[in-house]
CSV table of C-alpha atoms in Angstrom, one decimal:
chain,number,residue,atom,x,y,z
O,839,MET,CA,-146.7,-81.6,22.8
O,840,GLN,CA,-145.8,-84.3,25.3
O,841,VAL,CA,-148.3,-87.2,25.7
O,842,ALA,CA,-148.4,-90.1,28.1
O,843,ARG,CA,-149.4,-93.5,26.7
O,844,THR,CA,-151.7,-95.7,28.8
O,845,MET,CA,-153.1,-99.1,28.1
O,846,GLY,CA,-156.8,-99.3,27.8
O,847,ILE,CA,-159.0,-102.3,27.4
O,848,SER,CA,-159.4,-101.9,23.6
O,849,GLU,CA,-156.1,-100.3,22.6
O,850,ASP,CA,-153.4,-97.8,23.6
O,851,PHE,CA,-154.5,-94.2,24.0
O,852,GLU,CA,-152.5,-91.0,24.5
O,853,ILE,CA,-153.3,-88.6,27.3
O,854,TYR,CA,-153.7,-85.1,26.0
O,855,ASP,CA,-151.3,-82.7,27.6
O,856,ILE,CA,-153.6,-79.8,28.4
O,857,ASP,CA,-150.9,-77.7,30.1
O,858,ALA,CA,-149.0,-77.6,26.8
O,859,ILE,CA,-151.9,-75.8,24.9
O,860,GLN,CA,-150.5,-72.4,23.9
O,861,ASP,CA,-153.7,-70.4,23.6
O,862,ASP,CA,-154.5,-69.2,27.1
O,863,GLY,CA,-158.3,-69.2,26.7
O,864,ILE,CA,-158.5,-72.7,25.3
O,865,ARG,CA,-156.0,-74.0,27.8
O,866,ILE,CA,-158.1,-72.6,30.7
O,867,GLN,CA,-161.3,-74.0,29.2
O,868,TYR,CA,-159.8,-77.5,29.1
O,869,GLN,CA,-158.3,-77.2,32.6
O,870,THR,CA,-161.7,-76.0,34.0
O,871,LEU,CA,-163.5,-78.9,32.4
O,872,ARG,CA,-161.0,-81.5,33.6
O,873,LYS,CA,-161.1,-80.0,37.1
O,874,ARG,CA,-164.9,-80.1,37.1
O,875,PHE,CA,-165.1,-83.7,35.8
O,876,ARG,CA,-162.6,-85.0,38.3
O,877,SER,CA,-164.2,-83.2,41.2
O,878,LEU,CA,-167.6,-84.6,40.3
O,879,ALA,CA,-166.1,-88.1,39.9
O,880,LYS,CA,-164.7,-87.8,43.5
O,881,GLN,CA,-168.2,-86.9,44.7
O,882,ILE,CA,-169.7,-89.9,42.9
O,883,GLU,CA,-167.1,-92.2,44.4
O,884,SER,CA,-167.8,-90.9,47.9
O,885,ILE,CA,-171.6,-91.2,47.6
O,886,TYR,CA,-171.9,-94.5,45.8
O,887,LYS,CA,-168.7,-96.3,46.7
O,888,LEU,CA,-168.6,-98.1,43.3
O,889,ASP,CA,-167.3,-101.4,44.8
O,890,ASP,CA,-164.2,-99.4,46.0
O,891,LYS,CA,-163.2,-98.5,42.5
O,892,HIS,CA,-162.2,-95.0,41.7
O,893,ILE,CA,-163.0,-93.0,38.5
O,894,GLU,CA,-160.2,-91.8,36.3
O,895,PHE,CA,-160.8,-89.1,33.7
O,896,HIS,CA,-158.5,-88.1,30.8
O,897,PHE,CA,-158.8,-86.1,27.6
O,898,THR,CA,-157.1,-88.2,25.0
O,899,VAL,CA,-155.6,-87.9,21.5
O,900,ASP,CA,-157.5,-90.4,19.4
O,901,GLY,CA,-158.4,-88.7,16.1
O,902,THR,CA,-162.2,-89.0,16.5
O,903,PHE,CA,-165.0,-87.0,18.2
O,904,ASN,CA,-165.7,-89.6,20.8
O,905,ALA,CA,-166.0,-90.7,24.4
O,906,SER,CA,-165.8,-94.0,26.2
O,907,VAL,CA,-165.8,-95.7,29.6
O,908,GLU,CA,-164.2,-98.9,30.7
O,909,MET,CA,-164.0,-100.9,33.9
O,910,THR,CA,-160.8,-102.5,35.2
O,911,ASP,CA,-160.0,-104.3,38.4
O,912,ASP,CA,-159.5,-101.1,40.4
O,913,LYS,CA,-161.1,-98.3,38.4
O,914,TYR,CA,-163.5,-96.9,35.9
O,915,ARG,CA,-161.7,-94.9,33.2
O,916,ILE,CA,-163.6,-92.3,31.3
O,917,GLN,CA,-161.9,-90.9,28.1
O,918,MET,CA,-163.0,-88.0,26.0
O,919,SER,CA,-161.3,-87.0,22.7
O,920,ASN,CA,-159.5,-83.7,23.0
O,921,ALA,CA,-161.4,-82.6,19.9
O,922,VAL,CA,-164.7,-82.5,21.7
O,923,PRO,CA,-164.7,-79.2,23.6
O,924,VAL,CA,-163.2,-77.0,20.9
O,925,LEU,CA,-165.2,-78.5,18.1
O,926,LEU,CA,-168.5,-78.0,20.1
O,927,MET,CA,-167.5,-74.4,20.8
O,928,ILE,CA,-166.9,-73.8,17.1
O,929,LEU,CA,-170.2,-75.4,16.2
O,930,PHE,CA,-172.1,-73.2,18.6
O,931,ASP,CA,-170.1,-70.1,17.4
O,932,LYS,CA,-171.3,-70.9,13.9
O,933,LEU,CA,-174.9,-71.2,15.1
O,934,LEU,CA,-174.7,-68.0,17.1
O,935,SER,CA,-173.0,-66.1,14.3
O,936,ASP,CA,-176.5,-66.0,12.7
O,937,ASN,CA,-178.2,-63.1,14.3
O,938,GLN,CA,-181.6,-64.8,13.9
O,939,SER,CA,-180.5,-67.3,16.6
O,940,LEU,CA,-181.1,-66.0,20.1
O,941,PRO,CA,-182.3,-62.7,18.6
O,942,TRP,CA,-182.5,-61.0,22.0
O,943,VAL,CA,-178.7,-61.3,22.4
O,944,SER,CA,-177.0,-58.2,21.1
O,945,SER,CA,-175.3,-58.5,17.7
O,946,GLU,CA,-173.8,-55.0,18.1
O,947,GLY,CA,-170.1,-55.0,17.4
O,948,THR,CA,-170.2,-58.2,15.2
O,949,GLY,CA,-166.7,-58.5,13.9
O,950,GLU,CA,-165.1,-57.9,17.2
O,951,VAL,CA,-164.3,-61.6,17.3
O,952,VAL,CA,-163.3,-63.1,13.9
O,953,TYR,CA,-161.5,-66.3,13.1
O,954,ASP,CA,-161.1,-68.5,10.1
O,955,ILE,CA,-160.7,-72.1,11.2
O,956,PRO,CA,-160.7,-75.5,9.6
O,957,PHE,CA,-163.7,-77.3,11.2
O,958,SER,CA,-164.6,-80.9,10.8
O,959,ILE,CA,-168.3,-81.9,10.7
O,960,LYS,CA,-167.3,-85.5,10.0
O,961,THR,CA,-167.0,-86.8,13.5
O,962,SER,CA,-165.4,-90.1,12.4
O,963,ASP,CA,-162.5,-88.4,10.5
O,964,LEU,CA,-161.4,-85.1,11.8
O,965,ARG,CA,-158.9,-84.8,9.0
O,966,GLN,CA,-161.8,-84.0,6.6
O,967,ARG,CA,-162.5,-80.4,7.2
O,968,GLN,CA,-163.9,-77.3,5.7
O,969,ASP,CA,-162.9,-73.7,6.4
O,970,TRP,CA,-165.4,-71.7,8.4
O,971,ILE,CA,-165.1,-67.9,8.8
O,972,ILE,CA,-166.9,-67.0,12.0
O,973,GLU,CA,-167.7,-63.4,12.8
O,974,THR,CA,-169.3,-62.7,16.2
O,975,ASN,CA,-169.1,-60.4,19.2
O,976,LYS,CA,-168.1,-60.9,22.8
O,977,ILE,CA,-171.5,-61.6,24.2
O,978,ARG,CA,-172.4,-64.0,21.5
O,979,ALA,CA,-169.0,-65.7,21.9
O,980,PHE,CA,-169.8,-66.1,25.6
O,981,ALA,CA,-173.2,-67.6,24.7
O,982,SER,CA,-171.7,-70.1,22.4
O,983,TYR,CA,-168.9,-71.0,24.9
O,984,THR,CA,-171.5,-71.6,27.6
O,985,LEU,CA,-173.7,-73.8,25.4
O,986,ALA,CA,-170.7,-75.8,24.3
O,987,ASP,CA,-169.7,-76.2,28.0
O,988,ILE,CA,-173.2,-77.6,28.7
O,989,ALA,CA,-172.9,-80.1,25.8
O,990,THR,CA,-169.4,-81.1,26.6
O,991,SER,CA,-170.3,-81.7,30.3
O,992,PHE,CA,-173.3,-83.8,29.2
O,993,MET,CA,-170.9,-86.1,27.3
O,994,PHE,CA,-169.0,-86.7,30.5
O,995,LEU,CA,-172.1,-87.1,32.6
O,996,HIS,CA,-173.5,-89.6,30.1
O,997,GLU,CA,-170.4,-91.7,30.7
O,998,LEU,CA,-170.9,-91.5,34.4
O,999,GLY,CA,-174.5,-92.7,33.7
O,1000,HIS,CA,-173.1,-95.9,32.3
O,1001,VAL,CA,-171.0,-96.4,35.5
O,1002,LEU,CA,-173.9,-95.6,37.8
O,1003,GLY,CA,-176.3,-97.7,35.8
O,1004,GLY,CA,-174.0,-100.7,36.3
O,1005,HIS,CA,-173.7,-101.2,32.6
O,1006,LEU,CA,-170.0,-102.1,32.7
O,1007,LYS,CA,-170.6,-104.7,35.4
O,1008,ASP,CA,-173.5,-106.1,33.3
O,1009,LEU,CA,-171.3,-106.4,30.3
O,1010,GLU,CA,-168.7,-108.3,32.3
O,1011,ALA,CA,-171.4,-110.6,33.7
O,1012,ARG,CA,-172.4,-111.4,30.2
O,1013,ASN,CA,-168.8,-112.4,29.4
O,1014,GLU,CA,-168.4,-109.3,27.2
O,1015,VAL,CA,-165.6,-106.7,27.4
O,1016,ALA,CA,-166.4,-104.1,30.1
O,1017,PHE,CA,-165.9,-101.3,27.7
O,1018,HIS,CA,-168.4,-98.9,26.1
O,1019,VAL,CA,-167.6,-96.5,23.3
O,1020,GLU,CA,-170.2,-93.9,22.4
O,1021,PHE,CA,-169.8,-93.7,18.7
O,1022,ASN,CA,-168.9,-96.8,16.8
O,1023,MET,CA,-166.8,-95.8,13.8
O,1024,ARG,CA,-167.1,-99.2,12.2
O,1025,GLU,CA,-169.9,-99.9,9.8
O,1026,THR,CA,-172.7,-101.7,11.6
O,1027,SER,CA,-175.6,-103.7,10.3
O,1028,GLN,CA,-179.1,-102.4,10.6
O,1029,GLY,CA,-180.9,-103.7,13.5
O,1030,GLN,CA,-177.9,-104.8,15.5
O,1031,HIS,CA,-178.7,-102.6,18.4
O,1032,THR,CA,-181.3,-104.3,20.6
O,1033,TRP,CA,-183.7,-102.9,23.2
O,1034,LEU,CA,-181.0,-103.6,25.7
O,1035,HIS,CA,-178.5,-101.3,24.0
O,1036,GLN,CA,-181.2,-98.6,23.7
O,1037,LEU,CA,-182.1,-98.9,27.3
O,1038,ARG,CA,-178.5,-98.5,28.4
O,1039,GLU,CA,-178.3,-95.3,26.4
O,1040,TYR,CA,-181.6,-94.1,27.7
O,1041,GLN,CA,-180.5,-94.7,31.3
O,1042,ALA,CA,-177.1,-93.0,30.8
O,1043,ASP,CA,-179.0,-90.0,29.3
O,1044,SER,CA,-181.3,-90.0,32.3
O,1045,VAL,CA,-178.3,-89.7,34.7
O,1046,GLY,CA,-176.8,-87.1,32.4
O,1047,ALA,CA,-180.1,-85.1,32.4
O,1048,TYR,CA,-180.3,-85.3,36.2
O,1049,LEU,CA,-176.7,-84.1,36.7
O,1050,VAL,CA,-176.8,-81.4,34.1
O,1051,THR,CA,-179.7,-79.7,36.0
O,1052,HIS,CA,-177.0,-78.6,38.5
O,1053,ILE,CA,-175.3,-76.6,35.7
O,1054,ILE,CA,-178.8,-75.2,34.8
O,1055,GLU,CA,-179.4,-74.2,38.5
O,1056,GLU,CA,-176.0,-72.4,38.6
O,1057,LEU,CA,-176.8,-70.4,35.5
O,1058,ILE,CA,-180.3,-69.4,36.8
O,1059,GLU,CA,-178.7,-68.1,40.0
O,1060,ASP,CA,-176.0,-66.3,38.1
O,1061,VAL,CA,-178.5,-64.4,36.0
O,1062,SER,CA,-179.3,-62.0,38.9
O,1063,VAL,CA,-175.7,-61.3,39.8
O,1064,ASN,CA,-173.8,-61.5,36.5
O,1065,GLU,CA,-174.7,-59.0,33.7
O,1066,ARG,CA,-173.2,-61.1,31.0
O,1067,THR,CA,-175.1,-64.3,32.1
O,1068,GLY,CA,-178.3,-62.2,32.4
O,1069,ALA,CA,-177.9,-60.9,28.8
O,1070,VAL,CA,-178.0,-64.5,27.5
O,1071,PHE,CA,-180.1,-66.5,30.0
O,1072,GLY,CA,-182.2,-63.8,31.4
O,1073,PRO,CA,-184.1,-61.6,32.2
O,1074,ALA,CA,-184.4,-62.7,35.8
O,1075,GLU,CA,-188.2,-63.1,35.7
O,1076,VAL,CA,-187.9,-65.8,33.0
O,1077,ALA,CA,-184.4,-67.1,33.8
O,1078,ALA,CA,-185.6,-70.6,34.6
O,1079,GLU,CA,-187.8,-70.9,31.5
O,1080,ASN,CA,-185.1,-69.5,29.2
O,1081,THR,CA,-182.1,-71.4,30.7
O,1082,ILE,CA,-183.9,-74.7,30.5
O,1083,ALA,CA,-184.8,-74.1,26.9
O,1084,LEU,CA,-181.3,-73.1,26.0
O,1085,ALA,CA,-179.8,-76.1,27.8
O,1086,VAL,CA,-182.0,-78.6,26.0
O,1087,MET,CA,-181.2,-76.9,22.7
O,1088,ALA,CA,-177.5,-77.3,23.4
O,1089,LEU,CA,-178.0,-81.0,24.0
O,1090,TYR,CA,-180.0,-81.3,20.8
O,1091,GLY,CA,-177.1,-79.7,19.0
O,1092,LEU,CA,-174.7,-82.2,20.4
O,1093,PHE,CA,-176.9,-85.1,19.6
O,1094,ALA,CA,-177.5,-83.9,16.0
O,1095,TYR,CA,-173.8,-83.1,15.3
O,1096,VAL,CA,-172.7,-86.6,16.2
O,1097,LYS,CA,-175.6,-88.7,14.9
O,1098,GLY,CA,-176.0,-86.7,11.7
O,1099,GLN,CA,-172.6,-87.6,10.4
O,1100,GLU,CA,-172.9,-91.2,11.5
O,1101,ARG,CA,-176.1,-91.5,9.5
O,1102,LYS,CA,-174.5,-90.0,6.4
O,1103,LEU,CA,-171.5,-92.4,6.7
O,1104,LYS,CA,-173.8,-95.4,7.2
O,1105,ARG,CA,-172.3,-96.0,10.6
O,1106,THR,CA,-174.3,-96.3,13.7
O,1107,SER,CA,-174.2,-96.0,17.5
O,1108,SER,CA,-176.7,-97.5,19.9
O,1109,HIS,CA,-178.1,-94.0,20.6
O,1110,PRO,CA,-181.7,-93.2,19.6
O,1111,ASP,CA,-182.3,-90.5,17.0
O,1112,PRO,CA,-181.2,-87.0,18.1
O,1113,LEU,CA,-184.7,-85.7,18.2
O,1114,VAL,CA,-185.9,-88.7,20.2
O,1115,ARG,CA,-183.1,-88.1,22.7
O,1116,ALA,CA,-183.9,-84.4,22.9
O,1117,VAL,CA,-187.6,-85.2,23.6
O,1118,TYR,CA,-187.0,-87.5,26.5
O,1119,THR,CA,-184.1,-85.5,27.8
O,1120,ARG,CA,-186.3,-82.4,27.7
O,1121,ASP,CA,-189.1,-84.2,29.6
O,1122,LEU,CA,-186.6,-85.5,32.3
O,1123,ILE,CA,-185.1,-82.0,32.8
O,1124,TYR,CA,-188.5,-80.4,33.1
O,1125,GLN,CA,-189.5,-83.1,35.6
O,1126,ILE,CA,-186.4,-82.6,37.7
O,1127,MET,CA,-186.5,-78.8,37.6
O,1128,GLN,CA,-190.1,-78.6,38.6
O,1129,SER,CA,-189.1,-80.2,41.9
O,1130,HIS,CA,-186.8,-77.2,42.5
O,1131,HIS,CA,-188.4,-74.2,40.8
O,1132,ALA,CA,-191.8,-72.8,40.2
O,1133,PHE,CA,-191.7,-71.9,36.5
O,1134,ASP,CA,-194.0,-71.6,33.6
O,1135,ILE,CA,-193.5,-74.9,31.7
O,1136,GLU,CA,-195.6,-73.8,28.7
O,1137,LEU,CA,-193.6,-70.6,28.3
O,1138,SER,CA,-190.4,-72.6,28.5
O,1139,GLN,CA,-191.7,-75.0,25.8
O,1140,ASP,CA,-192.6,-72.1,23.6
O,1141,MET,CA,-189.0,-70.7,24.0
O,1142,LEU,CA,-187.6,-74.2,23.3
O,1143,GLN,CA,-189.6,-74.5,20.1
O,1144,ALA,CA,-188.3,-71.2,18.9
O,1145,ARG,CA,-184.7,-72.3,19.7
O,1146,PHE,CA,-185.2,-75.6,17.9
O,1147,ASP,CA,-186.5,-73.8,14.8
O,1148,GLU,CA,-183.4,-71.5,14.8
O,1149,MET,CA,-181.0,-74.4,15.4
O,1150,ASN,CA,-182.6,-76.7,12.8
O,1151,THR,CA,-182.2,-74.0,10.1
O,1152,VAL,CA,-178.5,-74.2,10.6
O,1153,LEU,CA,-178.3,-77.9,11.2
O,1154,VAL,CA,-180.2,-78.7,8.0
O,1155,ALA,CA,-178.0,-76.3,6.0
O,1156,LEU,CA,-175.0,-78.2,7.3
O,1157,GLU,CA,-176.6,-81.5,6.4
O,1158,LEU,CA,-176.4,-82.6,10.0
O,1159,VAL,CA,-180.1,-83.1,10.3
O,1160,ASP,CA,-182.5,-84.8,7.8
O,1161,PRO,CA,-185.1,-82.1,6.9
O,1162,THR,CA,-187.9,-84.7,7.0
O,1163,SER,CA,-187.1,-85.4,10.7
O,1164,VAL,CA,-188.0,-81.9,11.8
O,1165,THR,CA,-191.4,-81.7,10.1
O,1166,ASP,CA,-194.6,-82.0,12.2
O,1167,ASP,CA,-194.7,-85.7,11.3
O,1168,GLY,CA,-191.1,-86.2,12.2
O,1169,ILE,CA,-191.5,-84.6,15.6
O,1170,GLU,CA,-194.7,-86.6,16.2
O,1171,ALA,CA,-192.7,-89.8,15.4
O,1172,ALA,CA,-189.9,-88.8,17.7
O,1173,THR,CA,-192.3,-88.1,20.5
O,1174,SER,CA,-193.9,-91.5,20.0
O,1175,LEU,CA,-190.5,-93.3,20.1
O,1176,ALA,CA,-189.5,-91.4,23.2
O,1177,THR,CA,-192.7,-92.5,24.9
O,1178,LYS,CA,-192.0,-96.1,23.9
O,1179,LEU,CA,-188.5,-95.8,25.5
O,1180,ASP,CA,-190.1,-94.4,28.7
O,1181,GLU,CA,-192.4,-97.4,28.8
O,1182,LEU,CA,-189.6,-99.8,28.1
O,1183,GLN,CA,-187.7,-98.4,31.0
O,1184,LYS,CA,-190.7,-98.9,33.3
O,1185,THR,CA,-191.2,-102.5,32.2
O,1186,ARG,CA,-187.7,-103.8,31.4
O,1187,GLY,CA,-185.3,-101.2,32.9
O,1188,ASP,CA,-184.2,-103.5,35.7
O,1189,GLN,CA,-182.9,-106.0,33.1
O,1190,ALA,CA,-180.6,-103.3,31.6
O,1191,ALA,CA,-179.3,-102.2,35.0
O,1192,ARG,CA,-179.1,-105.4,37.1
O,1193,PHE,CA,-176.0,-104.0,38.8
O,1194,ALA,CA,-177.0,-100.3,39.1
O,1195,PHE,CA,-175.6,-98.3,42.0
O,1196,ILE,CA,-178.6,-96.0,41.9
O,1197,ASP,CA,-182.4,-96.4,42.3
O,1198,TRP,CA,-184.2,-95.7,39.1
O,1199,GLY,CA,-187.4,-94.8,41.0
């Protein structure tokens, strides 16, 4: 496979040659994501100008499950590891291969789609893998593909959040390198991440939550015209409630997959705990969606609780989630921390986004 080498702020990185992917389905998946991300970047440039900088996006070959954003004199460069889309797809395939997950989605014909693949659950070292045999059917494979698509898109939208939040400009103003990597693979001392780091992540998640609602809207509309979408995200009369619940579950799966391994390896990022992120992201998505749709929020929350329970069963079994974090006490603690971050944003958010291109109001 041919790769191009480009100089980044921190180190060289190799651009992943998507067109050289031999599997047609996976190649189309990557091409679709790249086209979507670059199109959205153009829209953001047009709306917010970004000091006349443009946004460049690449999938890269870097050996880790990661994403980053950097600012140069003329551009913002967003990079995402080529491992991200396919590994998330496999993770959700594993989750959906359990018929107790999304029980209304037919499991008839399980075994139509079977593959044995080495899958890494250690995000910091993709060489450490275990073989997973996944048996599913076409409709469940579609469900896992779509959930993985939501999670992968959120990773990109989160990086856009750092751009729109002015976080790279703020780093430069503080005489720091204008570079932000999502998951620090070096061991980090406890307590190193300050309220400022936490607020940057909260703000980037907020932008990601706002932008991911566009994907949710598209799925809700598609339920009434696409039988396959309706089978997963429908029926039509509860499409909004169900789609929102599934999208938040997908984000929680992303948060848990990454943070769970970093906790096990005693390495940290500046992200809050996965459940904390899921709580405030859920609340933001509900708030945004209520301005567009009349839907039963209590019903959606009930659906979401059921999806959380299903997912946690699998995540705990894979040691990606600490069982104590998903007890009633753990959920209450996460909710309390999410509330504190909400309040911190209200009182000190401007200090974390002094150069923001957007209005946080």
